[in-house]
CSV table of C-alpha atoms and ligand atoms in Angstrom, one decimal:
chain,number,residue,atom,x,y,z
V,1,MET,CA,37.9,38.2,35.9
V,2,LYS,CA,37.8,41.9,38.1
V,3,SER,CA,36.3,44.1,35.7
V,4,GLN,CA,38.3,47.2,35.9
V,5,PRO,CA,37.2,50.7,35.1
V,6,ALA,CA,37.2,51.6,31.0
V,7,VAL,CA,39.9,55.0,30.1
V,8,ALA,CA,38.3,57.5,27.9
V,9,LEU,CA,41.0,57.7,25.1
V,10,ARG,CA,41.4,61.6,22.4
V,11,ASP,CA,38.9,60.0,20.4
V,12,GLY,CA,36.0,59.2,23.1
V,13,THR,CA,36.4,55.0,22.4
V,14,GLU,CA,37.1,53.4,25.7
V,15,VAL,CA,39.4,51.2,26.4
V,16,GLU,CA,39.6,48.9,29.4
V,17,LEU,CA,43.7,47.9,31.5
V,18,ARG,CA,44.3,44.9,33.1
V,19,PRO,CA,46.9,43.0,34.1
V,20,LEU,CA,47.9,40.4,31.7
V,21,GLU,CA,47.8,37.0,32.7
V,22,ARG,CA,49.0,33.5,31.2
V,23,ASP,CA,45.5,32.8,29.3
V,24,ASP,CA,46.4,35.7,26.9
V,25,ARG,CA,48.9,33.7,24.8
V,26,GLN,CA,45.9,33.4,21.8
V,27,ARG,CA,45.7,36.7,22.3
V,28,LEU,CA,49.3,38.5,22.0
V,29,VAL,CA,49.9,35.9,19.3
V,30,ARG,CA,46.4,38.1,17.3
V,31,LEU,CA,47.5,40.5,18.4
V,32,PHE,CA,51.4,40.5,17.3
V,33,GLY,CA,49.7,39.1,13.6
V,34,ARG,CA,47.7,42.9,13.6
V,35,LEU,CA,51.1,44.7,14.1
V,36,SER,CA,52.6,46.3,11.1
V,37,PRO,CA,56.0,44.8,10.1
V,38,GLU,CA,57.6,48.9,11.5
V,39,THR,CA,55.8,48.1,14.2
V,40,VAL,CA,57.0,45.2,15.3
V,41,TYR,CA,61.0,46.4,14.7
V,42,ARG,CA,60.1,49.4,16.9
V,43,ARG,CA,58.8,47.1,19.5
V,44,PHE,CA,61.7,44.5,20.0
V,45,LEU,CA,64.4,46.1,17.8
V,46,SER,CA,64.6,42.9,15.4
V,47,PRO,CA,62.4,42.1,12.6
V,48,ILE,CA,60.6,39.0,13.7
V,49,ARG,CA,57.3,37.1,11.5
V,50,ALA,CA,55.6,35.8,14.1
V,51,PRO,CA,56.4,35.2,18.1
V,52,SER,CA,57.9,31.6,19.1
V,53,GLU,CA,56.8,29.6,22.0
V,54,GLY,CA,59.6,30.3,24.0
V,55,GLY,CA,59.3,33.7,22.9
V,56,LEU,CA,55.2,33.8,23.8
V,57,ASP,CA,56.8,31.9,27.5
V,58,ARG,CA,59.1,35.1,28.4
V,59,LEU,CA,56.4,37.5,27.3
V,60,LEU,CA,53.9,35.8,29.8
V,61,ASP,CA,56.5,34.9,32.8
V,62,LEU,CA,54.9,37.9,34.4
V,63,ASP,CA,55.3,37.1,38.8
V,64,HIS,CA,53.8,41.0,38.8
V,65,ARG,CA,56.4,42.0,40.7
V,66,GLU,CA,59.2,41.7,39.4
V,67,ARG,CA,57.7,41.3,35.6
V,68,GLU,CA,54.5,43.1,35.1
V,69,ALA,CA,52.6,43.9,32.1
V,70,VAL,CA,49.6,45.5,31.3
V,71,ALA,CA,47.1,45.1,28.2
V,72,ALA,CA,44.7,47.4,27.0
V,73,MET,CA,41.1,45.4,26.3
V,74,SER,CA,38.8,46.4,23.3
V,75,GLY,CA,36.6,43.8,24.2
V,76,GLU,CA,38.0,40.2,23.9
V,77,GLU,CA,41.2,41.3,22.3
V,78,VAL,CA,44.3,42.9,23.8
V,79,VAL,CA,45.5,46.1,21.4
V,80,GLY,CA,48.2,47.2,23.5
V,81,VAL,CA,50.6,46.3,26.2
V,82,ALA,CA,52.9,47.9,28.4
V,83,ARG,CA,55.5,45.8,30.5
V,84,TYR,CA,58.6,46.7,32.4
V,85,SER,CA,61.5,43.8,33.9
V,86,ARG,CA,63.1,44.6,36.9
V,87,ALA,CA,66.8,44.1,36.8
V,88,PRO,CA,67.6,42.0,39.6
V,89,GLY,CA,68.7,43.5,43.0
V,90,THR,CA,68.4,47.2,42.1
V,91,ARG,CA,65.7,49.5,42.1
V,92,SER,CA,65.1,50.3,38.1
V,93,ALA,CA,63.3,48.2,35.5
V,94,ASP,CA,63.4,47.2,31.6
V,95,LEU,CA,60.3,48.8,29.9
V,96,ALA,CA,58.7,48.0,26.4
V,97,VAL,CA,55.1,49.1,25.6
V,98,VAL,CA,53.3,48.4,21.9
V,99,VAL,CA,50.1,49.7,20.9
V,100,GLU,CA,48.7,47.8,17.7
V,101,ASP,CA,48.5,49.9,14.5
V,102,ALA,CA,44.9,50.8,14.4
V,103,TRP,CA,45.0,52.5,17.2
V,104,GLN,CA,48.4,54.4,17.8
V,105,GLY,CA,48.0,57.8,17.9
V,106,ARG,CA,44.8,58.0,20.1
V,107,GLY,CA,46.8,58.6,23.6
V,108,LEU,CA,46.1,55.0,24.2
V,109,SER,CA,49.8,54.6,25.1
V,110,HIS,CA,50.1,57.0,27.7
V,111,PHE,CA,47.4,56.0,30.2
V,112,LEU,CA,49.2,52.0,30.5
V,113,LEU,CA,52.7,54.4,31.2
V,114,LYS,CA,50.1,56.0,33.5
V,115,ARG,CA,49.1,51.9,35.2
V,116,LEU,CA,52.6,50.6,34.5
V,117,THR,CA,54.1,53.0,36.7
V,118,GLU,CA,51.4,53.3,39.9
V,119,LEU,CA,52.1,48.9,39.5
V,120,ALA,CA,56.1,49.5,39.5
V,121,ARG,CA,56.2,52.2,42.3
V,122,ARG,CA,54.1,50.0,44.2
V,123,GLN,CA,56.9,47.2,43.9
V,124,GLY,CA,60.0,49.6,45.0
V,125,ILE,CA,60.8,50.8,41.3
V,126,ASP,CA,61.8,54.5,41.3
V,127,ARG,CA,63.1,54.6,37.7
V,128,PHE,CA,62.0,52.4,34.0
V,129,THR,CA,65.1,52.1,31.6
V,130,ALA,CA,63.9,51.7,27.6
V,131,THR,CA,66.3,51.4,23.8
V,132,ILE,CA,64.7,53.1,21.3
V,133,HIS,CA,65.6,53.4,18.0
V,134,SER,CA,66.6,56.8,17.4
V,135,GLU,CA,64.2,57.6,14.5
V,136,ASN,CA,61.4,56.4,16.7
V,137,ARG,CA,60.0,59.9,16.8
V,138,PRO,CA,56.4,58.4,18.1
V,139,ALA,CA,58.5,56.5,21.2
V,140,ILE,CA,60.7,59.1,22.0
V,141,GLY,CA,57.9,61.9,22.1
V,142,VAL,CA,55.6,59.6,24.4
V,143,LEU,CA,58.7,58.9,26.7
V,144,ARG,CA,59.3,62.7,26.8
V,145,ARG,CA,55.9,63.9,27.9
V,146,SER,CA,55.4,60.9,30.2
V,147,PHE,CA,58.1,60.6,32.1
V,148,PRO,CA,59.0,64.8,32.8
V,149,ALA,CA,62.5,64.0,34.3
V,150,ALA,CA,63.1,61.5,31.1
V,151,SER,CA,67.0,61.8,30.2
V,152,PHE,CA,68.1,60.1,26.9
V,153,ARG,CA,71.7,59.1,25.4
V,154,LEU,CA,72.3,58.7,22.3
V,155,ASN,CA,73.8,55.2,21.6
V,156,GLY,CA,74.7,54.2,17.8
V,157,THR,CA,71.2,54.1,16.3
V,158,GLU,CA,69.5,53.7,19.4
V,159,VAL,CA,68.5,55.7,22.3
V,160,GLU,CA,68.9,54.4,26.0
V,161,ALA,CA,65.8,56.3,27.7
V,162,GLU,CA,65.9,57.0,31.5
V,163,LEU,CA,62.5,57.4,32.7
V,164,PRO,CA,62.6,58.4,36.8
V,165,LEU,CA,59.3,58.0,38.5
V,166,GLU,CA,58.3,60.7,40.2
V,167,PRO,CA,56.0,60.4,42.8
V,168,ARG,CA,54.0,63.4,42.5
V,169,LEU,CA,55.0,65.0,38.8
V,170,GLY,CA,54.3,62.3,36.4
V,171,PHE,CA,51.3,62.2,33.3
V,172,PRO,CA,50.8,66.3,32.9
V,173,ALA,CA,47.3,65.8,31.5
V,174,ARG,CA,47.5,66.3,27.8
F,1,COA,C1,55.1,54.9,20.5
F,1,COA,C2,53.6,53.8,20.9
F,1,COA,C3,54.1,52.4,21.8
F,1,COA,C4,52.8,55.2,20.9
F,1,COA,O1,51.9,54.8,21.1
F,1,COA,P1,50.5,55.4,21.0
F,1,COA,O2,49.0,55.6,22.0
F,1,COA,O3,50.2,55.7,20.2
F,1,COA,O4,51.0,57.3,21.8
F,1,COA,P2,50.1,58.3,21.4
F,1,COA,O5,48.5,57.8,20.7
F,1,COA,O6,50.0,59.3,22.8
F,1,COA,O7,51.1,58.8,20.0
F,1,COA,C5,51.9,59.7,19.8
F,1,COA,C6,52.8,60.3,18.7
F,1,COA,O8,53.3,59.6,17.8
F,1,COA,C7,52.9,59.9,16.7
F,1,COA,N1,52.4,58.8,16.0
F,1,COA,C8,51.2,57.7,16.3
F,1,COA,N2,51.1,56.4,15.3
F,1,COA,C9,52.2,56.7,15.2
F,1,COA,C10,52.5,56.6,13.2
F,1,COA,N3,52.1,55.3,13.1
F,1,COA,N4,53.2,57.3,12.5
F,1,COA,C11,53.7,58.3,12.9
F,1,COA,N5,53.3,59.2,13.7
F,1,COA,C12,52.8,58.6,14.9
F,1,COA,C13,50.9,60.8,17.9
F,1,COA,O9,49.6,61.7,16.6
F,1,COA,C14,51.5,61.5,18.8
F,1,COA,O10,52.0,62.5,18.5
F,1,COA,P3,51.5,64.3,18.9
F,1,COA,O11,52.9,63.4,20.2
F,1,COA,O12,52.3,64.8,18.6
F,1,COA,O13,50.5,63.7,19.6
F,1,COA,C15,53.4,53.6,19.8
F,1,COA,O14,53.2,54.0,18.3
F,1,COA,C16,54.1,52.0,18.8
F,1,COA,O15,53.6,50.9,19.6
F,1,COA,N6,55.2,52.4,18.1
F,1,COA,C17,56.1,51.0,17.9
F,1,COA,C18,56.6,50.2,19.5
F,1,COA,C19,57.9,51.2,19.7
F,1,COA,O16,57.9,51.5,19.3
F,1,COA,N7,57.9,51.2,21.5
F,1,COA,C20,58.6,51.8,22.2
F,1,COA,C21,59.6,51.0,22.4
F,1,COA,S1,59.8,49.5,23.4
């Protein structure tokens, strides 16, 4: 795998960002095993205990055009993933992101979203959408900061986020 430049988190820790690949299956299983039930619930909006083989297949079904995922690597382990899946025939893609509990609060999601946005723009995507639980303050805060043109609509217990990918404005320095 071609090595990619590392990014430095707020506390100086370095992680490598690279596309998620098929042979990351066991790394995803191990990542899942390190997530708290709350993080799993917030990511999947359902209390999954372990990923099914079919679920893993779907998470790894990436053509790097319609469906892409960026992995944050600490050594050999995946510690965070941001992904998009394009709504067929549109310039819009659904977004999801997860950071391992022990890695949360260090600014990692911002770098994942930044890299994913760069890749999405190259594929002609100009907008992400995301569904978030309305009590998920960290996620709403991250999206608000990372996508300056973000808008949020409350829909029952969930929030529907619209995240235009502006060519110049995005990702102000923190
Ligand atoms: C949302 C998420 C991706 C943010 O990733 P992150 O790398 O921790 O993001 P940051 O380090 O920028 O932290 C975001 C904010 O949440 C706060 N935060 C981080 N982890 C937290 C936690 N476990 N509990 C409470 N607050 C937390 C941080 O202090 C920060 O607050 P600030 O904006 O006041 O500085 C991560 O918390 C996560 O994986 N959550 C579960 C999955 C999820 O909610 N996905 C989004 C929907 S798809």
